[in-house]
A tleap script that builds the chain and sets N, CA, C and O, in Angstrom:
source leaprc.protein.ff14SB
mol = sequence {
  NMET VAL LYS TRP THR THR THR PRO GLU GLU
  TYR GLU HIE ALA ARG LYS VAL ILE LEU GLU
  MET PRO TYR GLY GLN GLN VAL SER ILE THR
  MET LYS ASN GLY ALA ILE LEU GLU GLY TRP
  ILE VAL GLY SER SER SER GLY ASN ASP VAL
  GLY ASP ASN LEU THR ARG GLY ARG GLY PRO
  ILE ILE THR SER MET TYR GLY GLU ILE ARG
  ILE GLN LEU GLN ASN GLY HIE VAL LEU VAL
  LEU PRO ALA LEU ASP ILE GLN ARG PHE THR
  LEU SER CASN
}
set mol.1.N position { 0.277 11.612 20.752 }
set mol.1.CA position { -1.119 11.434 20.394 }
set mol.1.C position { -1.471 12.415 19.271 }
set mol.1.O position { -1.127 13.595 19.336 }
set mol.2.N position { -2.136 11.929 18.277 }
set mol.2.CA position { -2.542 12.746 17.136 }
set mol.2.C position { -3.626 13.729 17.566 }
set mol.2.O position { -4.575 13.367 18.261 }
set mol.3.N position { -3.463 14.991 17.135 }
set mol.3.CA position { -4.464 16.021 17.419 }
set mol.3.C position { -5.135 16.419 16.109 }
set mol.3.O position { -4.495 16.977 15.217 }
set mol.4.N position { -6.429 16.128 16.004 }
set mol.4.CA position { -7.204 16.500 14.832 }
set mol.4.C position { -7.736 17.925 15.001 }
set mol.4.O position { -8.051 18.352 16.112 }
set mol.5.N position { -7.829 18.646 13.896 }
set mol.5.CA position { -8.394 19.994 13.935 }
set mol.5.C position { -9.900 19.899 14.127 }
set mol.5.O position { -10.540 18.939 13.695 }
set mol.6.N position { -10.456 20.919 14.787 }
set mol.6.CA position { -11.897 20.925 15.038 }
set mol.6.C position { -12.582 22.184 14.521 }
set mol.6.O position { -13.810 22.270 14.520 }
set mol.7.N position { -11.790 23.163 14.080 }
set mol.7.CA position { -12.352 24.411 13.552 }
set mol.7.C position { -11.625 24.775 12.257 }
set mol.7.O position { -10.523 24.284 12.013 }
set mol.8.N position { -12.224 25.626 11.429 }
set mol.8.CA position { -11.526 26.075 10.219 }
set mol.8.C position { -10.207 26.787 10.537 }
set mol.8.O position { -9.248 26.667 9.774 }
set mol.9.N position { -10.145 27.517 11.636 }
set mol.9.CA position { -8.912 28.207 12.024 }
set mol.9.C position { -7.805 27.214 12.377 }
set mol.9.O position { -6.655 27.389 11.974 }
set mol.10.N position { -8.157 26.174 13.127 }
set mol.10.CA position { -7.176 25.142 13.455 }
set mol.10.C position { -6.700 24.433 12.189 }
set mol.10.O position { -5.509 24.164 12.031 }
set mol.11.N position { -7.636 24.133 11.290 }
set mol.11.CA position { -7.286 23.472 10.035 }
set mol.11.C position { -6.256 24.302 9.270 }
set mol.11.O position { -5.238 23.764 8.836 }
set mol.12.N position { -6.500 25.597 9.098 }
set mol.12.CA position { -5.580 26.464 8.370 }
set mol.12.C position { -4.223 26.545 9.063 }
set mol.12.O position { -3.189 26.573 8.395 }
set mol.13.N position { -4.216 26.584 10.393 }
set mol.13.CA position { -2.958 26.634 11.134 }
set mol.13.C position { -2.148 25.354 10.908 }
set mol.13.O position { -0.967 25.423 10.566 }
set mol.14.N position { -2.770 24.196 11.094 }
set mol.14.CA position { -2.065 22.920 10.928 }
set mol.14.C position { -1.571 22.765 9.490 }
set mol.14.O position { -0.451 22.306 9.266 }
set mol.15.N position { -2.384 23.136 8.535 }
set mol.15.CA position { -2.006 23.051 7.114 }
set mol.15.C position { -0.791 23.931 6.835 }
set mol.15.O position { 0.138 23.504 6.150 }
set mol.16.N position { -0.791 25.143 7.356 }
set mol.16.CA position { 0.317 26.064 7.147 }
set mol.16.C position { 1.603 25.516 7.768 }
set mol.16.O position { 2.665 25.580 7.148 }
set mol.17.N position { 1.516 24.983 8.975 }
set mol.17.CA position { 2.698 24.420 9.636 }
set mol.17.C position { 3.300 23.301 8.790 }
set mol.17.O position { 4.513 23.268 8.582 }
set mol.18.N position { 2.468 22.390 8.304 }
set mol.18.CA position { 2.962 21.264 7.497 }
set mol.18.C position { 3.562 21.751 6.187 }
set mol.18.O position { 4.622 21.275 5.780 }
set mol.19.N position { 2.906 22.687 5.524 }
set mol.19.CA position { 3.386 23.173 4.232 }
set mol.19.C position { 4.654 24.023 4.337 }
set mol.19.O position { 5.490 23.989 3.435 }
set mol.20.N position { 4.807 24.776 5.415 }
set mol.20.CA position { 5.943 25.681 5.557 }
set mol.20.C position { 7.098 25.111 6.372 }
set mol.20.O position { 8.105 25.787 6.580 }
set mol.21.N position { 6.960 23.880 6.829 }
set mol.21.CA position { 7.996 23.244 7.633 }
set mol.21.C position { 9.302 23.174 6.839 }
set mol.21.O position { 9.315 22.642 5.729 }
set mol.22.N position { 10.397 23.701 7.385 }
set mol.22.CA position { 11.687 23.656 6.676 }
set mol.22.C position { 12.386 22.305 6.876 }
set mol.22.O position { 13.310 22.192 7.681 }
set mol.23.N position { 11.941 21.293 6.143 }
set mol.23.CA position { 12.429 19.926 6.310 }
set mol.23.C position { 13.949 19.861 6.164 }
set mol.23.O position { 14.524 20.442 5.244 }
set mol.24.N position { 14.582 19.146 7.084 }
set mol.24.CA position { 16.014 18.940 7.043 }
set mol.24.C position { 16.835 20.104 7.541 }
set mol.24.O position { 18.062 20.023 7.580 }
set mol.25.N position { 16.194 21.165 7.915 }
set mol.25.CA position { 16.895 22.365 8.355 }
set mol.25.C position { 17.052 22.382 9.879 }
set mol.25.O position { 16.257 21.791 10.609 }
set mol.26.N position { 18.089 23.070 10.332 }
set mol.26.CA position { 18.252 23.311 11.764 }
set mol.26.C position { 17.331 24.479 12.116 }
set mol.26.O position { 17.390 25.537 11.491 }
set mol.27.N position { 16.479 24.275 13.127 }
set mol.27.CA position { 15.467 25.273 13.466 }
set mol.27.C position { 15.352 25.480 14.958 }
set mol.27.O position { 15.835 24.694 15.774 }
set mol.28.N position { 14.693 26.569 15.272 }
set mol.28.CA position { 14.198 26.830 16.615 }
set mol.28.C position { 12.683 26.845 16.462 }
set mol.28.O position { 12.147 27.611 15.661 }
set mol.29.N position { 11.998 26.012 17.219 }
set mol.29.CA position { 10.533 25.929 17.149 }
set mol.29.C position { 9.964 26.553 18.411 }
set mol.29.O position { 10.275 26.132 19.525 }
set mol.30.N position { 9.132 27.556 18.221 }
set mol.30.CA position { 8.427 28.157 19.349 }
set mol.30.C position { 7.058 27.504 19.430 }
set mol.30.O position { 6.281 27.527 18.475 }
set mol.31.N position { 6.779 26.924 20.581 }
set mol.31.CA position { 5.505 26.271 20.805 }
set mol.31.C position { 4.495 27.293 21.318 }
set mol.31.O position { 4.879 28.351 21.817 }
set mol.32.N position { 3.221 26.984 21.197 }
set mol.32.CA position { 2.180 27.902 21.671 }
set mol.32.C position { 2.246 28.126 23.181 }
set mol.32.O position { 1.784 29.159 23.668 }
set mol.33.N position { 2.813 27.174 23.931 }
set mol.33.CA position { 2.921 27.339 25.382 }
set mol.33.C position { 4.166 28.128 25.785 }
set mol.33.O position { 4.438 28.293 26.974 }
set mol.34.N position { 4.930 28.620 24.791 }
set mol.34.CA position { 6.112 29.424 25.063 }
set mol.34.C position { 7.421 28.656 25.059 }
set mol.34.O position { 8.488 29.268 25.024 }
set mol.35.N position { 7.369 27.341 25.094 }
set mol.35.CA position { 8.593 26.534 25.062 }
set mol.35.C position { 9.301 26.713 23.719 }
set mol.35.O position { 8.664 26.896 22.682 }
set mol.36.N position { 10.627 26.656 23.763 }
set mol.36.CA position { 11.426 26.753 22.548 }
set mol.36.C position { 12.280 25.499 22.443 }
set mol.36.O position { 12.994 25.140 23.379 }
set mol.37.N position { 12.200 24.839 21.296 }
set mol.37.CA position { 12.958 23.612 21.043 }
set mol.37.C position { 13.903 23.870 19.881 }
set mol.37.O position { 13.522 24.502 18.895 }
set mol.38.N position { 15.142 23.381 19.993 }
set mol.38.CA position { 16.108 23.561 18.927 }
set mol.38.C position { 16.592 22.218 18.437 }
set mol.38.O position { 16.856 21.307 19.221 }
set mol.39.N position { 16.707 22.108 17.112 }
set mol.39.CA position { 17.178 20.871 16.515 }
set mol.39.C position { 16.950 20.866 15.024 }
set mol.39.O position { 16.884 21.922 14.394 }
set mol.40.N position { 16.827 19.670 14.451 }
set mol.40.CA position { 16.666 19.496 13.017 }
set mol.40.C position { 15.330 18.812 12.742 }
set mol.40.O position { 14.962 17.849 13.416 }
set mol.41.N position { 14.620 19.313 11.758 }
set mol.41.CA position { 13.364 18.664 11.372 }
set mol.41.C position { 13.719 17.446 10.536 }
set mol.41.O position { 14.362 17.554 9.492 }
set mol.42.N position { 13.284 16.278 11.017 }
set mol.42.CA position { 13.658 15.017 10.372 }
set mol.42.C position { 12.470 14.263 9.802 }
set mol.42.O position { 12.636 13.171 9.260 }
set mol.43.N position { 11.282 14.822 9.914 }
set mol.43.CA position { 10.133 14.137 9.338 }
set mol.43.C position { 8.828 14.784 9.724 }
set mol.43.O position { 8.767 15.688 10.558 }
set mol.44.N position { 7.790 14.291 9.091 }
set mol.44.CA position { 6.448 14.775 9.386 }
set mol.44.C position { 5.440 13.727 8.945 }
set mol.44.O position { 5.765 12.799 8.204 }
set mol.45.N position { 4.229 13.892 9.410 }
set mol.45.CA position { 3.121 13.068 8.937 }
set mol.45.C position { 1.861 13.912 9.030 }
set mol.45.O position { 1.751 14.814 9.861 }
set mol.46.N position { 0.926 13.601 8.167 }
set mol.46.CA position { -0.351 14.320 8.188 }
set mol.46.C position { -1.404 13.442 7.541 }
set mol.46.O position { -1.097 12.483 6.833 }
set mol.47.N position { -2.638 13.789 7.799 }
set mol.47.CA position { -3.752 13.057 7.216 }
set mol.47.C position { -5.013 13.883 7.312 }
set mol.47.O position { -5.057 14.905 7.996 }
set mol.48.N position { -6.036 13.426 6.617 }
set mol.48.CA position { -7.303 14.154 6.657 }
set mol.48.C position { -8.462 13.166 6.685 }
set mol.48.O position { -8.272 11.951 6.644 }
set mol.49.N position { -9.664 13.723 6.754 }
set mol.49.CA position { -10.864 12.893 6.907 }
set mol.49.C position { -11.657 12.714 5.622 }
set mol.49.O position { -12.850 12.413 5.684 }
set mol.50.N position { -11.037 12.888 4.460 }
set mol.50.CA position { -11.775 12.766 3.203 }
set mol.50.C position { -12.388 11.368 3.049 }
set mol.50.O position { -13.509 11.241 2.556 }
set mol.51.N position { -11.682 10.344 3.455 }
set mol.51.CA position { -12.214 8.977 3.353 }
set mol.51.C position { -13.458 8.777 4.203 }
set mol.51.O position { -14.430 8.172 3.751 }
set mol.52.N position { -13.432 9.278 5.424 }
set mol.52.CA position { -14.602 9.185 6.301 }
set mol.52.C position { -15.785 9.936 5.705 }
set mol.52.O position { -16.918 9.455 5.745 }
set mol.53.N position { -15.517 11.119 5.152 }
set mol.53.CA position { -16.604 11.905 4.568 }
set mol.53.C position { -17.208 11.217 3.346 }
set mol.53.O position { -18.421 11.272 3.144 }
set mol.54.N position { -16.384 10.576 2.539 }
set mol.54.CA position { -16.907 9.815 1.392 }
set mol.54.C position { -17.769 8.645 1.868 }
set mol.54.O position { -18.858 8.411 1.346 }
set mol.55.N position { -17.269 7.921 2.859 }
set mol.55.CA position { -18.003 6.773 3.393 }
set mol.55.C position { -19.360 7.188 3.960 }
set mol.55.O position { -20.337 6.448 3.851 }
set mol.56.N position { -19.411 8.357 4.556 }
set mol.56.CA position { -20.654 8.842 5.168 }
set mol.56.C position { -21.555 9.582 4.187 }
set mol.56.O position { -22.581 10.136 4.580 }
set mol.57.N position { -21.171 9.591 2.902 }
set mol.57.CA position { -22.001 10.209 1.884 }
set mol.57.C position { -21.935 11.721 1.831 }
set mol.57.O position { -22.807 12.365 1.248 }
set mol.58.N position { -20.906 12.290 2.437 }
set mol.58.CA position { -20.777 13.750 2.438 }
set mol.58.C position { -20.034 14.275 1.216 }
set mol.58.O position { -19.955 15.485 1.009 }
set mol.59.N position { -19.499 13.382 0.419 }
set mol.59.CA position { -18.744 13.797 -0.754 }
set mol.59.C position { -17.258 13.880 -0.467 }
set mol.59.O position { -16.814 13.650 0.658 }
set mol.60.N position { -16.489 14.215 -1.507 }
set mol.60.CA position { -15.028 14.286 -1.360 }
set mol.60.C position { -14.586 15.614 -0.758 }
set mol.60.O position { -13.964 16.436 -1.431 }
set mol.61.N position { -14.916 15.813 0.519 }
set mol.61.CA position { -14.541 17.057 1.195 }
set mol.61.C position { -13.643 16.748 2.387 }
set mol.61.O position { -13.678 15.654 2.949 }
set mol.62.N position { -12.848 17.728 2.752 }
set mol.62.CA position { -11.990 17.618 3.920 }
set mol.62.C position { -12.508 18.597 4.962 }
set mol.62.O position { -12.604 19.797 4.707 }
set mol.63.N position { -12.839 18.078 6.133 }
set mol.63.CA position { -13.331 18.941 7.205 }
set mol.63.C position { -12.400 18.955 8.411 }
set mol.63.O position { -12.560 19.779 9.313 }
set mol.64.N position { -11.418 18.036 8.430 }
set mol.64.CA position { -10.494 17.961 9.553 }
set mol.64.C position { -9.188 17.334 9.082 }
set mol.64.O position { -9.162 16.577 8.111 }
set mol.65.N position { -8.110 17.657 9.781 }
set mol.65.CA position { -6.810 17.063 9.474 }
set mol.65.C position { -5.968 16.999 10.742 }
set mol.65.O position { -6.295 17.613 11.757 }
set mol.66.N position { -4.885 16.247 10.660 }
set mol.66.CA position { -3.882 16.255 11.713 }
set mol.66.C position { -2.534 16.459 11.045 }
set mol.66.O position { -2.373 16.178 9.857 }
set mol.67.N position { -1.583 16.938 11.797 }
set mol.67.CA position { -0.223 17.073 11.308 }
set mol.67.C position { 0.733 16.938 12.471 }
set mol.67.O position { 0.448 17.384 13.583 }
set mol.68.N position { 1.868 16.321 12.207 }
set mol.68.CA position { 2.903 16.147 13.221 }
set mol.68.C position { 4.266 16.423 12.598 }
set mol.68.O position { 4.508 16.103 11.434 }
set mol.69.N position { 5.138 17.012 13.379 }
set mol.69.CA position { 6.512 17.290 12.970 }
set mol.69.C position { 7.440 16.507 13.884 }
set mol.69.O position { 7.233 16.465 15.097 }
set mol.70.N position { 8.462 15.889 13.308 }
set mol.70.CA position { 9.484 15.218 14.115 }
set mol.70.C position { 10.744 16.081 14.110 }
set mol.70.O position { 11.251 16.454 13.052 }
set mol.71.N position { 11.235 16.386 15.294 }
set mol.71.CA position { 12.444 17.181 15.448 }
set mol.71.C position { 13.462 16.374 16.241 }
set mol.71.O position { 13.152 15.802 17.286 }
set mol.72.N position { 14.698 16.341 15.714 }
set mol.72.CA position { 15.789 15.698 16.440 }
set mol.72.C position { 16.528 16.780 17.203 }
set mol.72.O position { 17.097 17.698 16.612 }
set mol.73.N position { 16.514 16.664 18.508 }
set mol.73.CA position { 17.177 17.645 19.367 }
set mol.73.C position { 18.689 17.461 19.310 }
set mol.73.O position { 19.179 16.444 18.820 }
set mol.74.N position { 19.409 18.427 19.803 }
set mol.74.CA position { 20.867 18.381 19.779 }
set mol.74.C position { 21.430 17.208 20.574 }
set mol.74.O position { 22.544 16.759 20.303 }
set mol.75.N position { 20.671 16.703 21.557 }
set mol.75.CA position { 21.130 15.550 22.338 }
set mol.75.C position { 20.794 14.219 21.670 }
set mol.75.O position { 21.079 13.156 22.222 }
set mol.76.N position { 20.184 14.275 20.474 }
set mol.76.CA position { 19.871 13.065 19.715 }
set mol.76.C position { 18.454 12.545 19.886 }
set mol.76.O position { 18.009 11.718 19.091 }
set mol.77.N position { 17.740 13.000 20.890 }
set mol.77.CA position { 16.366 12.566 21.090 }
set mol.77.C position { 15.477 13.124 19.984 }
set mol.77.O position { 15.694 14.234 19.499 }
set mol.78.N position { 14.475 12.340 19.591 }
set mol.78.CA position { 13.514 12.771 18.575 }
set mol.78.C position { 12.160 12.959 19.251 }
set mol.78.O position { 11.665 12.069 19.942 }
set mol.79.N position { 11.577 14.126 19.039 }
set mol.79.CA position { 10.252 14.437 19.575 }
set mol.79.C position { 9.248 14.549 18.441 }
set mol.79.O position { 9.577 15.013 17.349 }
set mol.80.N position { 8.028 14.123 18.708 }
set mol.80.CA position { 6.923 14.288 17.755 }
set mol.80.C position { 6.039 15.398 18.296 }
set mol.80.O position { 5.508 15.302 19.402 }
set mol.81.N position { 5.886 16.457 17.500 }
set mol.81.CA position { 5.129 17.632 17.924 }
set mol.81.C position { 3.871 17.794 17.089 }
set mol.81.O position { 3.956 17.802 15.861 }
set mol.82.N position { 2.701 17.924 17.717 }
set mol.82.CA position { 1.488 18.194 16.964 }
set mol.82.C position { 1.575 19.574 16.299 }
set mol.82.O position { 1.977 20.548 16.936 }
set mol.83.N position { 1.205 19.651 15.044 }
set mol.83.CA position { 1.241 20.928 14.323 }
set mol.83.C position { 0.404 21.985 15.034 }
set mol.83.O position { 0.749 23.166 15.014 }
set mol.84.N position { -0.688 21.571 15.659 }
set mol.84.CA position { -1.546 22.522 16.358 }
set mol.84.C position { -0.846 23.200 17.531 }
set mol.84.O position { -1.257 24.283 17.948 }
set mol.85.N position { 0.211 22.579 18.072 }
set mol.85.CA position { 0.918 23.143 19.215 }
set mol.85.C position { 2.089 24.041 18.825 }
set mol.85.O position { 2.678 24.693 19.687 }
set mol.86.N position { 2.433 24.083 17.540 }
set mol.86.CA position { 3.573 24.869 17.058 }
set mol.86.C position { 3.117 26.277 16.707 }
set mol.86.O position { 2.146 26.464 15.973 }
set mol.87.N position { 3.823 27.256 17.236 }
set mol.87.CA position { 3.509 28.645 16.903 }
set mol.87.C position { 4.273 29.087 15.661 }
set mol.87.O position { 3.692 29.656 14.737 }
set mol.88.N position { 5.611 28.818 15.643 }
set mol.88.CA position { 6.399 29.229 14.483 }
set mol.88.C position { 7.744 28.500 14.450 }
set mol.88.O position { 8.207 27.940 15.444 }
set mol.89.N position { 8.351 28.536 13.250 }
set mol.89.CA position { 9.699 28.029 13.020 }
set mol.89.C position { 10.624 29.218 12.795 }
set mol.89.O position { 10.224 30.211 12.187 }
set mol.90.N position { 11.855 29.123 13.280 }
set mol.90.CA position { 12.888 30.096 12.965 }
set mol.90.C position { 14.126 29.312 12.556 }
set mol.90.O position { 14.582 28.441 13.297 }
set mol.91.N position { 14.673 29.614 11.382 }
set mol.91.CA position { 15.877 28.916 10.942 }
set mol.91.C position { 17.055 29.301 11.818 }
set mol.91.O position { 17.232 30.470 12.162 }
set mol.92.N position { 17.866 28.299 12.181 }
set mol.92.CA position { 19.075 28.521 12.985 }
set mol.92.C position { 20.284 28.560 12.061 }
set mol.92.O position { 20.234 28.084 10.927 }
set mol.93.N position { 21.342 29.122 12.553 }
set mol.93.CA position { 22.590 29.178 11.761 }
set mol.93.C position { 23.391 27.937 11.948 }
set mol.93.O position { 24.467 27.802 11.364 }
savepdb mol mol.pdb
quit
């Protein structure tokens, strides 16, 4: 399920995760709940609400976004992780 940001702090966090994601790299991802996932980043998706804001007459501004990272685990399964739930990436050897 897509998680949209609701505060400026969440927006900056999700934006940073998407921009700093080491695409194609083997990583260890630490989630905010303490879980650690290991695998390869194989994709991402993101979007924002600029279209909605234009339609509502608010102008070309972005007030919310979502971001998702896809990681392929060592067992071959692919998980979709909301950027808001990711604490950090660590490159693996």
